[in-house]
Amino acid sequence: GAGVSQTPSNKVTEKGKYVELRCDPISGHTALYWYRQSLGQGPEFLIYFQGTGAADDSGLPNDRFFAVRPEGSVSTLKIQRTERGDSAVYLCASSLQAGANTGELFFGEGSRLTVL
Amino acid sequence: GENVEQHPSTLSVQEGDSAVIKCTYSDSASNYFPWYKQELGKRPQLIIDIRSNVGEKKDQRIAVTLNKTAKHFSLHITETQPEDSAVYFCAALLSGDDKIIFGKGTRLHILP
């Protein structure tokens, strides 16, 4: 596709439920990032993939959060036993290069998660 | 942990005047500093970036300056226009970790 695609754009769920958020990066981009953005705040780093492997998952809040990128393209962020505090916009971004040559991050429109 | 501090959180300037947003970072080995603009309800988009081998970069009305010794960098917008109203985020690439950390943002209002 032309840009980073995220689905769903909106997700309303009940406390305790399981949620999956999908990110389809720009074709050819090896690096993929997940961020969480709460109202009035900056994007908060969650996890970063270089290819299929999670290069850095230090931003995941706890073990309820998990992300995969099995074929080095599409990524899924999984949240178990959702809590009201998980409500936020989850942003995915991809970039052509990573490491010291990291350049522009191309963001998706985000998935707005609301936990009731 | 490593972080990026940004100020002010809100800035109002008269149309046509200049706006300056400042950021500091803690990782002295950081070498890449992008700035993103986020309009209401939209995704963040890169407006300018700078690497540590230069001290200043300009693109039309936008410029970024970097002081590696003091570990701070600034965004300058001249001749501000109504469409400059948005939230601006600074960020830094943490060396070794290869992750980009964002500041909390500055909401810029351009007054008519």
XYZ file of C-alpha atoms in Angstrom:
228
model
C 0.000 0.000 0.000
C 0.929 3.646 -0.196
C 1.258 4.148 3.545
C 1.148 2.424 6.909
C -2.230 0.829 7.469
C -3.676 0.080 10.892
C -6.800 -1.855 11.753
C -9.159 -1.469 13.422
C -9.291 2.316 13.498
C -11.525 2.137 16.558
C -11.995 -0.642 19.076
C -14.297 -0.557 22.081
C -14.001 -3.476 24.450
C -14.868 -4.446 27.981
C -12.425 -4.716 30.826
C -10.821 -8.142 30.894
C -11.201 -8.882 27.190
C -8.449 -9.721 24.690
C -7.606 -7.323 21.866
C -5.481 -7.547 18.716
C -4.330 -4.492 16.776
C -2.842 -4.920 13.325
C -0.229 -2.907 11.474
C 0.661 -3.232 7.793
C 3.864 -1.239 7.172
C 5.117 0.304 3.965
C 6.460 -2.395 1.667
C 10.211 -2.792 2.029
C 10.470 -1.079 5.403
C 12.497 -3.301 7.696
C 11.902 -1.424 10.932
C 8.497 -1.326 12.621
C 7.604 0.509 15.815
C 4.612 0.509 18.135
C 3.824 3.563 20.230
C 0.961 4.419 22.571
C -0.411 7.953 22.712
C -2.701 9.156 25.461
C -4.634 12.403 25.183
C -2.321 15.407 25.360
C 0.821 13.302 25.522
C 3.629 12.390 23.171
C 3.962 8.949 21.579
C 5.218 6.508 24.222
C 7.582 3.824 22.897
C 6.363 0.242 23.297
C 8.346 -2.081 21.028
C 10.546 -2.010 17.935
C 11.080 -4.749 15.333
C 14.001 -5.093 12.987
C 12.806 -7.698 10.506
C 11.000 -10.501 12.320
C 12.643 -10.105 15.690
C 11.791 -7.716 18.479
C 14.938 -5.619 18.752
C 13.689 -3.765 21.812
C 10.543 -4.465 23.819
C 11.513 -2.431 26.865
C 8.505 -0.133 26.516
C 5.840 -2.808 26.911
C 4.087 -1.898 30.198
C 3.702 -5.460 31.503
C 3.278 -9.066 30.411
C -0.298 -8.462 29.243
C 1.186 -6.803 26.174
C 2.826 -8.809 23.405
C 3.644 -8.121 19.760
C 4.676 -10.301 16.841
C 5.914 -9.811 13.303
C 6.252 -13.379 12.043
C 7.152 -12.702 8.414
C 8.906 -9.391 8.791
C 6.012 -7.380 7.416
C 2.613 -7.228 9.161
C 2.728 -6.877 12.935
C 0.082 -7.574 15.557
C -0.022 -5.998 19.003
C -1.861 -8.226 21.455
C -3.299 -7.069 24.773
C -4.640 -9.609 27.243
C -7.039 -8.938 30.110
C -7.511 -5.318 29.068
C -7.751 -2.642 31.743
C -9.307 0.838 31.575
C -5.811 2.313 31.746
C -4.987 0.657 28.407
C -7.324 3.103 26.665
C -5.251 5.165 24.219
C -4.393 5.527 20.546
C -1.924 2.849 19.488
C 0.313 4.134 16.718
C 2.375 1.995 14.391
C 5.258 3.399 12.353
C 7.722 1.967 9.872
C 11.027 3.172 8.508
C 13.225 2.107 5.647
C 16.367 1.796 7.717
C 17.138 1.264 11.365
C 20.032 1.605 13.725
C 22.413 4.472 13.217
C 20.856 5.213 9.820
C 17.325 5.486 11.167
C 15.394 8.094 9.267
C 11.819 9.207 8.924
C 9.156 7.250 10.736
C 5.972 6.884 8.687
C 3.024 6.627 11.034
C -0.308 4.971 10.514
C -3.572 6.672 11.488
C -3.610 4.738 14.727
C -6.023 2.377 16.445
C -8.094 4.064 19.136
C -8.715 1.574 21.938
C -11.393 2.250 24.530
C -11.723 -0.134 27.445
C -15.020 0.228 29.299
C 15.884 6.113 32.038
C 16.743 8.061 28.933
C 14.252 10.789 28.135
C 13.504 13.874 26.099
C 12.182 17.006 27.792
C 10.237 19.545 25.743
C 9.006 23.035 26.554
C 6.841 24.974 26.505
C 3.814 22.688 26.595
C 1.675 25.426 25.044
C 2.731 28.376 22.903
C 0.646 31.154 21.408
C 2.135 33.539 18.859
C 0.717 36.238 16.649
C 0.467 35.341 12.980
C 3.634 36.464 11.243
C 5.783 36.240 14.384
C 8.331 33.510 15.113
C 7.878 30.475 17.335
C 10.628 28.586 19.158
C 10.286 25.197 20.834
C 13.129 23.719 22.865
C 14.103 20.187 23.826
C 16.791 18.604 25.941
C 17.941 15.015 25.926
C 19.866 12.885 28.382
C 21.740 10.367 26.196
C 24.961 12.105 25.163
C 25.472 9.552 22.385
C 22.164 10.363 20.660
C 22.843 11.334 17.064
C 19.518 11.859 15.314
C 16.871 14.421 16.254
C 13.608 14.619 14.290
C 10.652 16.950 14.734
C 7.097 15.811 14.048
C 3.919 17.819 13.536
C 0.561 16.369 14.517
C -2.654 18.097 13.502
C -5.833 17.358 15.413
C -6.977 13.812 14.798
C -4.166 13.112 12.355
C -0.986 11.059 12.409
C 2.396 12.602 13.337
C 4.415 13.644 10.284
C 8.090 14.498 10.012
C 8.756 18.154 9.271
C 12.519 18.360 9.720
C 15.370 16.387 11.243
C 19.016 16.890 12.073
C 21.947 14.591 12.666
C 24.703 15.265 15.133
C 27.325 16.117 12.547
C 25.688 19.477 11.815
C 24.633 22.356 14.043
C 21.760 23.806 12.035
C 19.428 22.855 9.236
C 16.849 24.967 7.415
C 13.885 24.194 5.206
C 12.008 27.308 4.088
C 10.355 28.766 7.222
C 11.510 25.965 9.496
C 14.930 25.528 11.067
C 16.407 23.266 13.711
C 19.529 24.007 15.760
C 21.521 21.478 17.755
C 23.918 22.062 20.641
C 25.535 18.708 21.404
C 27.603 20.044 24.271
C 24.535 21.293 26.102
C 22.386 18.387 24.836
C 19.607 20.552 23.548
C 17.978 21.276 20.210
C 15.355 23.747 19.090
C 12.731 24.197 16.397
C 12.300 27.656 14.898
C 9.307 28.598 12.764
C 9.426 32.036 11.162
C 6.597 34.060 9.613
C 4.027 31.818 11.259
C 0.780 31.102 9.438
C -2.585 29.739 10.617
C -1.785 26.300 9.202
C 1.187 26.074 11.572
C -1.280 25.547 14.434
C -0.713 21.964 15.615
C 1.127 19.910 18.219
C 4.863 19.604 17.651
C 6.963 16.755 19.041
C 10.721 16.598 19.296
C 12.411 13.218 19.440
C 15.833 11.637 19.805
C 17.331 8.371 18.620
C 18.897 6.577 21.567
C 22.262 5.160 20.551
C 22.652 1.436 20.982
C 18.932 0.938 21.568
C 17.987 2.287 18.120
C 14.641 3.450 19.435
C 13.210 6.910 18.973
C 11.910 8.595 22.107
C 9.467 11.512 21.885
C 8.946 14.580 24.002
C 5.523 15.343 25.460
C 4.703 17.875 22.763
C 4.054 21.593 22.361
C 0.637 22.827 21.341
C 1.219 25.824 19.066
C -1.600 28.325 18.532
C -1.254 30.940 15.814
C -3.373 33.938 16.728
C -5.018 36.020 13.956
